[in-house]
Amino acid sequence: MREILGRRRRLLSRRRRNGGKPEQLGAALTFATEWQWPVLPGVAPDPQGRARCACPDPECTVPGAHPFDPGLLAATTDARMVRWWWTNRPSAPVILATGGRAPCAVSLPALAASRALTLLDRRGMRLGPVVASPTRWALLVKPYSMEQLGELLYAKDFVPGSLRFHGEGGYLALPPSETGQGAVRWERAPLPGSAAPWVPDVEAVVDAVVDALTRTGVSAPEL
């Protein structure tokens, strides 16, 4: 009986260590090795309160959805490093280091994002993958420079404060991550295949996104 109970405890302990999230490792390997997107593990939500972050900042505004240790500069496409990270931290969110070899993103509140996607579909624009969390959606776009972004926004009469840009030096949690705000999923999933997904130019989406935010009157929540 003791031997049976001991085996059961070891099995339960192994399940807790694995976090029941083998898909995290598989997703991270796909992003890193097949698509050549640099990734790293994020900070897990605080187990004592999922809306809080396990990082030292008590006022963290993106709980569980950002890198901490290692830092963002450690993002890699190396399969051995990715395997090591998620073998030791199987439930860690998958964080994309945006820019450079990886896509950038334009994110906005979920309600306005839904309207933006509708406008883009009506205009017949081709969309790339769209990442969705309960509060914000992010449209992946081709890498852009700060100069390019500055010129684009300068031409606008108004840019809502709730619009965010994830460019060089930025980051974004990718599916199937679990963060303090809930699950991260694909609203528009990449097409299956080994090649990195196609993404549009940032100019192709900003007009519709700004229009959507203006029409919905969404403020700038810190989420």
PDB file of C-alpha atoms in Angstrom:
ATOM      1  CA  MET A   1       0.000   0.000   0.000  1.00  0.00           C
ATOM      2  CA  ARG A   2       2.803   2.425   0.869  1.00  0.00           C
ATOM      3  CA  GLU A   3       4.446   1.667  -2.477  1.00  0.00           C
ATOM      4  CA  ILE A   4       1.197   2.386  -4.337  1.00  0.00           C
ATOM      5  CA  LEU A   5       0.669   5.653  -2.451  1.00  0.00           C
ATOM      6  CA  GLY A   6       4.276   6.620  -3.115  1.00  0.00           C
ATOM      7  CA  ARG A   7       3.858   6.049  -6.848  1.00  0.00           C
ATOM      8  CA  ARG A   8       0.662   8.087  -6.839  1.00  0.00           C
ATOM      9  CA  ARG A   9       2.364  10.984  -5.065  1.00  0.00           C
ATOM     10  CA  ARG A  10       5.258  10.901  -7.528  1.00  0.00           C
ATOM     11  CA  LEU A  11       2.814  10.870 -10.451  1.00  0.00           C
ATOM     12  CA  LEU A  12       0.853  13.824  -9.062  1.00  0.00           C
ATOM     13  CA  SER A  13       4.081  15.695  -8.354  1.00  0.00           C
ATOM     14  CA  ARG A  14       5.267  15.075 -11.925  1.00  0.00           C
ATOM     15  CA  ARG A  15       1.970  16.352 -13.278  1.00  0.00           C
ATOM     16  CA  ARG A  16       2.264  19.506 -11.190  1.00  0.00           C
ATOM     17  CA  ARG A  17       5.823  20.076 -12.404  1.00  0.00           C
ATOM     18  CA  ASN A  18       4.749  19.560 -15.988  1.00  0.00           C
ATOM     19  CA  GLY A  19       1.860  21.933 -15.423  1.00  0.00           C
ATOM     20  CA  GLY A  20      -0.274  19.887 -17.797  1.00  0.00           C
ATOM     21  CA  LYS A  21       0.959  22.167 -20.607  1.00  0.00           C
ATOM     22  CA  PRO A  22       3.040  20.134 -23.078  1.00  0.00           C
ATOM     23  CA  GLU A  23       1.619  22.338 -25.840  1.00  0.00           C
ATOM     24  CA  GLN A  24       3.697  25.264 -24.542  1.00  0.00           C
ATOM     25  CA  LEU A  25       6.928  23.555 -25.526  1.00  0.00           C
ATOM     26  CA  GLY A  26       5.556  22.451 -28.887  1.00  0.00           C
ATOM     27  CA  ALA A  27       4.369  25.961 -29.720  1.00  0.00           C
ATOM     28  CA  ALA A  28       7.633  27.550 -28.600  1.00  0.00           C
ATOM     29  CA  LEU A  29       9.627  25.133 -30.781  1.00  0.00           C
ATOM     30  CA  THR A  30       7.439  25.880 -33.804  1.00  0.00           C
ATOM     31  CA  PHE A  31       7.863  29.632 -33.381  1.00  0.00           C
ATOM     32  CA  ALA A  32      11.620  29.400 -32.784  1.00  0.00           C
ATOM     33  CA  THR A  33      12.817  26.679 -35.118  1.00  0.00           C
ATOM     34  CA  GLU A  34      10.300  26.572 -37.975  1.00  0.00           C
ATOM     35  CA  TRP A  35       9.350  30.240 -38.149  1.00  0.00           C
ATOM     36  CA  GLN A  36      12.615  31.692 -36.781  1.00  0.00           C
ATOM     37  CA  TRP A  37      10.812  33.927 -34.285  1.00  0.00           C
ATOM     38  CA  PRO A  38      12.951  34.612 -31.184  1.00  0.00           C
ATOM     39  CA  VAL A  39      11.060  33.551 -28.055  1.00  0.00           C
ATOM     40  CA  LEU A  40      11.635  33.235 -24.329  1.00  0.00           C
ATOM     41  CA  PRO A  41       9.542  32.233 -21.303  1.00  0.00           C
ATOM     42  CA  GLY A  42       7.412  34.805 -19.579  1.00  0.00           C
ATOM     43  CA  VAL A  43       6.670  35.309 -15.907  1.00  0.00           C
ATOM     44  CA  ALA A  44       3.902  33.018 -14.774  1.00  0.00           C
ATOM     45  CA  PRO A  45       0.880  34.563 -13.046  1.00  0.00           C
ATOM     46  CA  ASP A  46       1.056  34.570  -9.245  1.00  0.00           C
ATOM     47  CA  PRO A  47      -0.499  31.263  -8.081  1.00  0.00           C
ATOM     48  CA  GLN A  48      -1.931  33.099  -5.075  1.00  0.00           C
ATOM     49  CA  GLY A  49      -3.872  35.446  -7.325  1.00  0.00           C
ATOM     50  CA  ARG A  50      -3.877  35.052 -11.102  1.00  0.00           C
ATOM     51  CA  ALA A  51      -4.637  38.720 -11.692  1.00  0.00           C
ATOM     52  CA  ARG A  52      -1.292  39.467 -10.023  1.00  0.00           C
ATOM     53  CA  CYS A  53       2.151  38.844 -11.470  1.00  0.00           C
ATOM     54  CA  ALA A  54       4.906  36.702  -9.991  1.00  0.00           C
ATOM     55  CA  CYS A  55       7.444  39.445 -10.810  1.00  0.00           C
ATOM     56  CA  PRO A  56       8.640  41.873  -8.081  1.00  0.00           C
ATOM     57  CA  ASP A  57       6.505  44.767  -9.364  1.00  0.00           C
ATOM     58  CA  PRO A  58       3.287  44.924  -7.305  1.00  0.00           C
ATOM     59  CA  GLU A  59       1.778  47.300  -9.870  1.00  0.00           C
ATOM     60  CA  CYS A  60       2.582  45.150 -12.923  1.00  0.00           C
ATOM     61  CA  THR A  61       0.071  45.989 -15.679  1.00  0.00           C
ATOM     62  CA  VAL A  62       0.687  42.867 -17.782  1.00  0.00           C
ATOM     63  CA  PRO A  63       0.706  40.066 -15.159  1.00  0.00           C
ATOM     64  CA  GLY A  64       2.305  36.905 -16.457  1.00  0.00           C
ATOM     65  CA  ALA A  65       2.606  38.304 -19.987  1.00  0.00           C
ATOM     66  CA  HIS A  66       6.156  39.654 -19.989  1.00  0.00           C
ATOM     67  CA  PRO A  67       9.741  38.383 -19.623  1.00  0.00           C
ATOM     68  CA  PHE A  68      11.636  38.833 -16.364  1.00  0.00           C
ATOM     69  CA  ASP A  69      14.306  36.170 -15.864  1.00  0.00           C
ATOM     70  CA  PRO A  70      15.787  35.756 -18.401  1.00  0.00           C
ATOM     71  CA  GLY A  71      15.441  39.232 -19.828  1.00  0.00           C
ATOM     72  CA  LEU A  72      14.152  40.112 -23.276  1.00  0.00           C
ATOM     73  CA  LEU A  73      17.627  40.116 -24.838  1.00  0.00           C
ATOM     74  CA  ALA A  74      17.842  36.378 -24.154  1.00  0.00           C
ATOM     75  CA  ALA A  75      15.126  35.600 -26.744  1.00  0.00           C
ATOM     76  CA  THR A  76      16.385  32.897 -29.082  1.00  0.00           C
ATOM     77  CA  THR A  77      15.562  30.538 -31.941  1.00  0.00           C
ATOM     78  CA  ASP A  78      17.877  27.843 -30.571  1.00  0.00           C
ATOM     79  CA  ALA A  79      15.966  24.574 -30.080  1.00  0.00           C
ATOM     80  CA  ARG A  80      18.161  23.355 -27.225  1.00  0.00           C
ATOM     81  CA  MET A  81      17.603  26.520 -25.206  1.00  0.00           C
ATOM     82  CA  VAL A  82      13.874  26.484 -25.888  1.00  0.00           C
ATOM     83  CA  ARG A  83      13.643  22.850 -24.777  1.00  0.00           C
ATOM     84  CA  TRP A  84      15.595  23.578 -21.606  1.00  0.00           C
ATOM     85  CA  TRP A  85      13.432  26.564 -20.695  1.00  0.00           C
ATOM     86  CA  TRP A  86      10.077  24.857 -21.152  1.00  0.00           C
ATOM     87  CA  THR A  87      11.204  21.529 -19.729  1.00  0.00           C
ATOM     88  CA  ASN A  88      11.963  23.361 -16.506  1.00  0.00           C
ATOM     89  CA  ARG A  89       9.046  25.785 -16.751  1.00  0.00           C
ATOM     90  CA  PRO A  90       6.407  23.920 -18.802  1.00  0.00           C
ATOM     91  CA  SER A  91       3.538  26.295 -18.055  1.00  0.00           C
ATOM     92  CA  ALA A  92       5.486  29.516 -18.712  1.00  0.00           C
ATOM     93  CA  PRO A  93       3.876  31.892 -21.224  1.00  0.00           C
ATOM     94  CA  VAL A  94       5.555  32.003 -24.648  1.00  0.00           C
ATOM     95  CA  ILE A  95       6.867  35.521 -25.231  1.00  0.00           C
ATOM     96  CA  LEU A  96       7.771  36.782 -28.702  1.00  0.00           C
ATOM     97  CA  ALA A  97      10.542  39.374 -28.978  1.00  0.00           C
ATOM     98  CA  THR A  98       9.029  41.621 -31.654  1.00  0.00           C
ATOM     99  CA  GLY A  99      11.000  43.267 -34.437  1.00  0.00           C
ATOM    100  CA  GLY A 100      14.202  42.232 -36.139  1.00  0.00           C
ATOM    101  CA  ARG A 101      13.601  38.772 -37.614  1.00  0.00           C
ATOM    102  CA  ALA A 102      10.179  38.527 -35.982  1.00  0.00           C
ATOM    103  CA  PRO A 103       6.913  40.289 -36.756  1.00  0.00           C
ATOM    104  CA  CYS A 104       5.856  43.447 -34.981  1.00  0.00           C
ATOM    105  CA  ALA A 105       2.275  44.028 -33.843  1.00  0.00           C
ATOM    106  CA  VAL A 106      -0.445  46.644 -33.497  1.00  0.00           C
ATOM    107  CA  SER A 107      -2.681  46.017 -30.482  1.00  0.00           C
ATOM    108  CA  LEU A 108      -5.927  47.565 -29.294  1.00  0.00           C
ATOM    109  CA  PRO A 109      -8.823  46.832 -26.931  1.00  0.00           C
ATOM    110  CA  ALA A 110     -10.769  43.718 -27.875  1.00  0.00           C
ATOM    111  CA  LEU A 111     -14.045  45.490 -28.747  1.00  0.00           C
ATOM    112  CA  ALA A 112     -12.366  47.928 -31.105  1.00  0.00           C
ATOM    113  CA  ALA A 113     -10.186  45.171 -32.521  1.00  0.00           C
ATOM    114  CA  SER A 114     -13.259  43.182 -33.508  1.00  0.00           C
ATOM    115  CA  ARG A 115     -14.579  46.246 -35.362  1.00  0.00           C
ATOM    116  CA  ALA A 116     -11.186  46.792 -36.996  1.00  0.00           C
ATOM    117  CA  LEU A 117     -11.101  43.250 -38.323  1.00  0.00           C
ATOM    118  CA  THR A 118     -14.591  43.701 -39.742  1.00  0.00           C
ATOM    119  CA  LEU A 119     -13.495  46.882 -41.536  1.00  0.00           C
ATOM    120  CA  LEU A 120     -10.396  45.173 -42.893  1.00  0.00           C
ATOM    121  CA  ASP A 121     -12.468  42.256 -44.177  1.00  0.00           C
ATOM    122  CA  ARG A 122     -14.914  44.629 -45.880  1.00  0.00           C
ATOM    123  CA  ARG A 123     -12.030  46.380 -47.614  1.00  0.00           C
ATOM    124  CA  GLY A 124     -10.751  43.061 -48.851  1.00  0.00           C
ATOM    125  CA  MET A 125      -7.444  43.418 -47.023  1.00  0.00           C
ATOM    126  CA  ARG A 126      -5.398  40.320 -46.469  1.00  0.00           C
ATOM    127  CA  LEU A 127      -4.786  39.742 -42.778  1.00  0.00           C
ATOM    128  CA  GLY A 128      -2.025  37.852 -41.065  1.00  0.00           C
ATOM    129  CA  PRO A 129      -2.347  36.109 -37.701  1.00  0.00           C
ATOM    130  CA  VAL A 130      -4.251  37.905 -34.938  1.00  0.00           C
ATOM    131  CA  VAL A 131      -3.458  37.189 -31.279  1.00  0.00           C
ATOM    132  CA  ALA A 132      -6.300  37.633 -28.788  1.00  0.00           C
ATOM    133  CA  SER A 133      -6.375  37.944 -25.012  1.00  0.00           C
ATOM    134  CA  PRO A 134      -9.557  38.690 -23.030  1.00  0.00           C
ATOM    135  CA  THR A 135      -8.798  42.416 -23.029  1.00  0.00           C
ATOM    136  CA  ARG A 136      -6.659  43.161 -26.109  1.00  0.00           C
ATOM    137  CA  TRP A 137      -6.086  41.812 -29.605  1.00  0.00           C
ATOM    138  CA  ALA A 138      -2.864  42.195 -31.578  1.00  0.00           C
ATOM    139  CA  LEU A 139      -2.555  42.192 -35.370  1.00  0.00           C
ATOM    140  CA  LEU A 140       0.840  40.902 -36.475  1.00  0.00           C
ATOM    141  CA  VAL A 141       2.572  43.059 -39.086  1.00  0.00           C
ATOM    142  CA  LYS A 142       5.923  43.187 -40.850  1.00  0.00           C
ATOM    143  CA  PRO A 143       8.828  44.679 -38.885  1.00  0.00           C
ATOM    144  CA  TYR A 144       8.970  48.471 -39.040  1.00  0.00           C
ATOM    145  CA  SER A 145      11.389  51.144 -37.880  1.00  0.00           C
ATOM    146  CA  MET A 146      10.615  53.923 -35.418  1.00  0.00           C
ATOM    147  CA  GLU A 147      11.141  56.437 -38.225  1.00  0.00           C
ATOM    148  CA  GLN A 148       8.623  54.629 -40.397  1.00  0.00           C
ATOM    149  CA  LEU A 149       6.115  54.489 -37.559  1.00  0.00           C
ATOM    150  CA  GLY A 150       6.658  58.144 -36.674  1.00  0.00           C
ATOM    151  CA  GLU A 151       5.982  59.313 -40.230  1.00  0.00           C
ATOM    152  CA  LEU A 152       2.881  57.139 -40.407  1.00  0.00           C
ATOM    153  CA  LEU A 153       1.392  58.491 -37.168  1.00  0.00           C
ATOM    154  CA  TYR A 154       2.391  62.096 -37.909  1.00  0.00           C
ATOM    155  CA  ALA A 155       0.131  62.001 -40.962  1.00  0.00           C
ATOM    156  CA  LYS A 156      -2.874  61.224 -38.724  1.00  0.00           C
ATOM    157  CA  ASP A 157      -5.039  63.976 -37.277  1.00  0.00           C
ATOM    158  CA  PHE A 158      -5.724  61.850 -34.210  1.00  0.00           C
ATOM    159  CA  VAL A 159      -4.217  58.661 -32.783  1.00  0.00           C
ATOM    160  CA  PRO A 160      -6.164  57.129 -29.867  1.00  0.00           C
ATOM    161  CA  GLY A 161      -4.136  56.498 -26.750  1.00  0.00           C
ATOM    162  CA  SER A 162      -5.402  52.929 -26.476  1.00  0.00           C
ATOM    163  CA  LEU A 163      -3.506  51.977 -29.628  1.00  0.00           C
ATOM    164  CA  ARG A 164      -0.183  50.270 -28.892  1.00  0.00           C
ATOM    165  CA  PHE A 165       2.729  49.343 -31.116  1.00  0.00           C
ATOM    166  CA  HIS A 166       4.974  46.378 -30.398  1.00  0.00           C
ATOM    167  CA  GLY A 167       8.105  47.068 -32.398  1.00  0.00           C
ATOM    168  CA  GLU A 168      11.848  46.570 -32.020  1.00  0.00           C
ATOM    169  CA  GLY A 169      12.627  45.928 -28.366  1.00  0.00           C
ATOM    170  CA  GLY A 170       9.011  45.023 -27.596  1.00  0.00           C
ATOM    171  CA  TYR A 171       7.295  41.774 -26.760  1.00  0.00           C
ATOM    172  CA  LEU A 172       3.997  39.954 -27.096  1.00  0.00           C
ATOM    173  CA  ALA A 173       2.564  36.827 -25.447  1.00  0.00           C
ATOM    174  CA  LEU A 174       1.682  34.155 -28.003  1.00  0.00           C
ATOM    175  CA  PRO A 175      -0.811  31.263 -27.846  1.00  0.00           C
ATOM    176  CA  PRO A 176      -1.305  29.012 -25.991  1.00  0.00           C
ATOM    177  CA  SER A 177      -0.064  31.123 -23.071  1.00  0.00           C
ATOM    178  CA  GLU A 178      -1.953  31.580 -19.809  1.00  0.00           C
ATOM    179  CA  THR A 179      -1.497  35.024 -18.256  1.00  0.00           C
ATOM    180  CA  GLY A 180      -2.959  36.923 -15.336  1.00  0.00           C
ATOM    181  CA  GLN A 181      -5.631  38.297 -17.669  1.00  0.00           C
ATOM    182  CA  GLY A 182      -6.599  34.856 -18.987  1.00  0.00           C
ATOM    183  CA  ALA A 183      -5.801  32.658 -21.963  1.00  0.00           C
ATOM    184  CA  VAL A 184      -4.036  33.928 -25.082  1.00  0.00           C
ATOM    185  CA  ARG A 185      -5.441  32.427 -28.287  1.00  0.00           C
ATOM    186  CA  TRP A 186      -5.469  32.866 -32.053  1.00  0.00           C
ATOM    187  CA  GLU A 187      -8.397  34.990 -33.255  1.00  0.00           C
ATOM    188  CA  ARG A 188      -7.010  34.482 -36.760  1.00  0.00           C
ATOM    189  CA  ALA A 189      -4.756  31.430 -36.695  1.00  0.00           C
ATOM    190  CA  PRO A 190      -1.712  31.071 -38.970  1.00  0.00           C
ATOM    191  CA  LEU A 191      -2.211  28.741 -41.898  1.00  0.00           C
ATOM    192  CA  PRO A 192      -0.688  25.305 -41.250  1.00  0.00           C
ATOM    193  CA  GLY A 193       2.743  24.679 -42.678  1.00  0.00           C
ATOM    194  CA  SER A 194       6.404  24.952 -41.777  1.00  0.00           C
ATOM    195  CA  ALA A 195       7.033  28.382 -43.305  1.00  0.00           C
ATOM    196  CA  ALA A 196       6.637  31.493 -41.180  1.00  0.00           C
ATOM    197  CA  PRO A 197       3.159  33.037 -41.578  1.00  0.00           C
ATOM    198  CA  TRP A 198       2.682  35.913 -43.979  1.00  0.00           C
ATOM    199  CA  VAL A 199       2.014  39.285 -42.300  1.00  0.00           C
ATOM    200  CA  PRO A 200       0.939  42.619 -43.851  1.00  0.00           C
ATOM    201  CA  ASP A 201       2.716  45.984 -43.796  1.00  0.00           C
ATOM    202  CA  VAL A 202       1.877  48.192 -40.819  1.00  0.00           C
ATOM    203  CA  GLU A 203       0.483  50.864 -43.162  1.00  0.00           C
ATOM    204  CA  ALA A 204      -2.106  48.397 -44.422  1.00  0.00           C
ATOM    205  CA  VAL A 205      -3.798  48.118 -41.038  1.00  0.00           C
ATOM    206  CA  VAL A 206      -3.265  51.397 -39.175  1.00  0.00           C
ATOM    207  CA  ASP A 207      -5.980  53.338 -41.039  1.00  0.00           C
ATOM    208  CA  ALA A 208      -8.687  50.799 -40.212  1.00  0.00           C
ATOM    209  CA  VAL A 209      -7.458  50.397 -36.641  1.00  0.00           C
ATOM    210  CA  VAL A 210      -7.474  54.149 -35.950  1.00  0.00           C
ATOM    211  CA  ASP A 211     -10.904  54.444 -37.545  1.00  0.00           C
ATOM    212  CA  ALA A 212     -12.210  51.574 -35.395  1.00  0.00           C
ATOM    213  CA  LEU A 213     -10.925  53.102 -32.171  1.00  0.00           C
ATOM    214  CA  THR A 214     -12.364  56.500 -33.079  1.00  0.00           C
ATOM    215  CA  ARG A 215     -15.772  55.053 -33.904  1.00  0.00           C
ATOM    216  CA  THR A 216     -16.043  52.934 -30.746  1.00  0.00           C
ATOM    217  CA  GLY A 217     -14.744  55.714 -28.517  1.00  0.00           C
ATOM    218  CA  VAL A 218     -12.584  53.252 -26.580  1.00  0.00           C
ATOM    219  CA  SER A 219     -10.376  54.916 -23.978  1.00  0.00           C
ATOM    220  CA  ALA A 220      -6.826  53.889 -23.144  1.00  0.00           C
ATOM    221  CA  PRO A 221      -7.035  51.181 -20.493  1.00  0.00           C
ATOM    222  CA  GLU A 222      -3.771  49.996 -18.978  1.00  0.00           C
ATOM    223  CA  LEU A 223      -4.448  46.390 -19.995  1.00  0.00           C
TER     224      LEU A 223
END
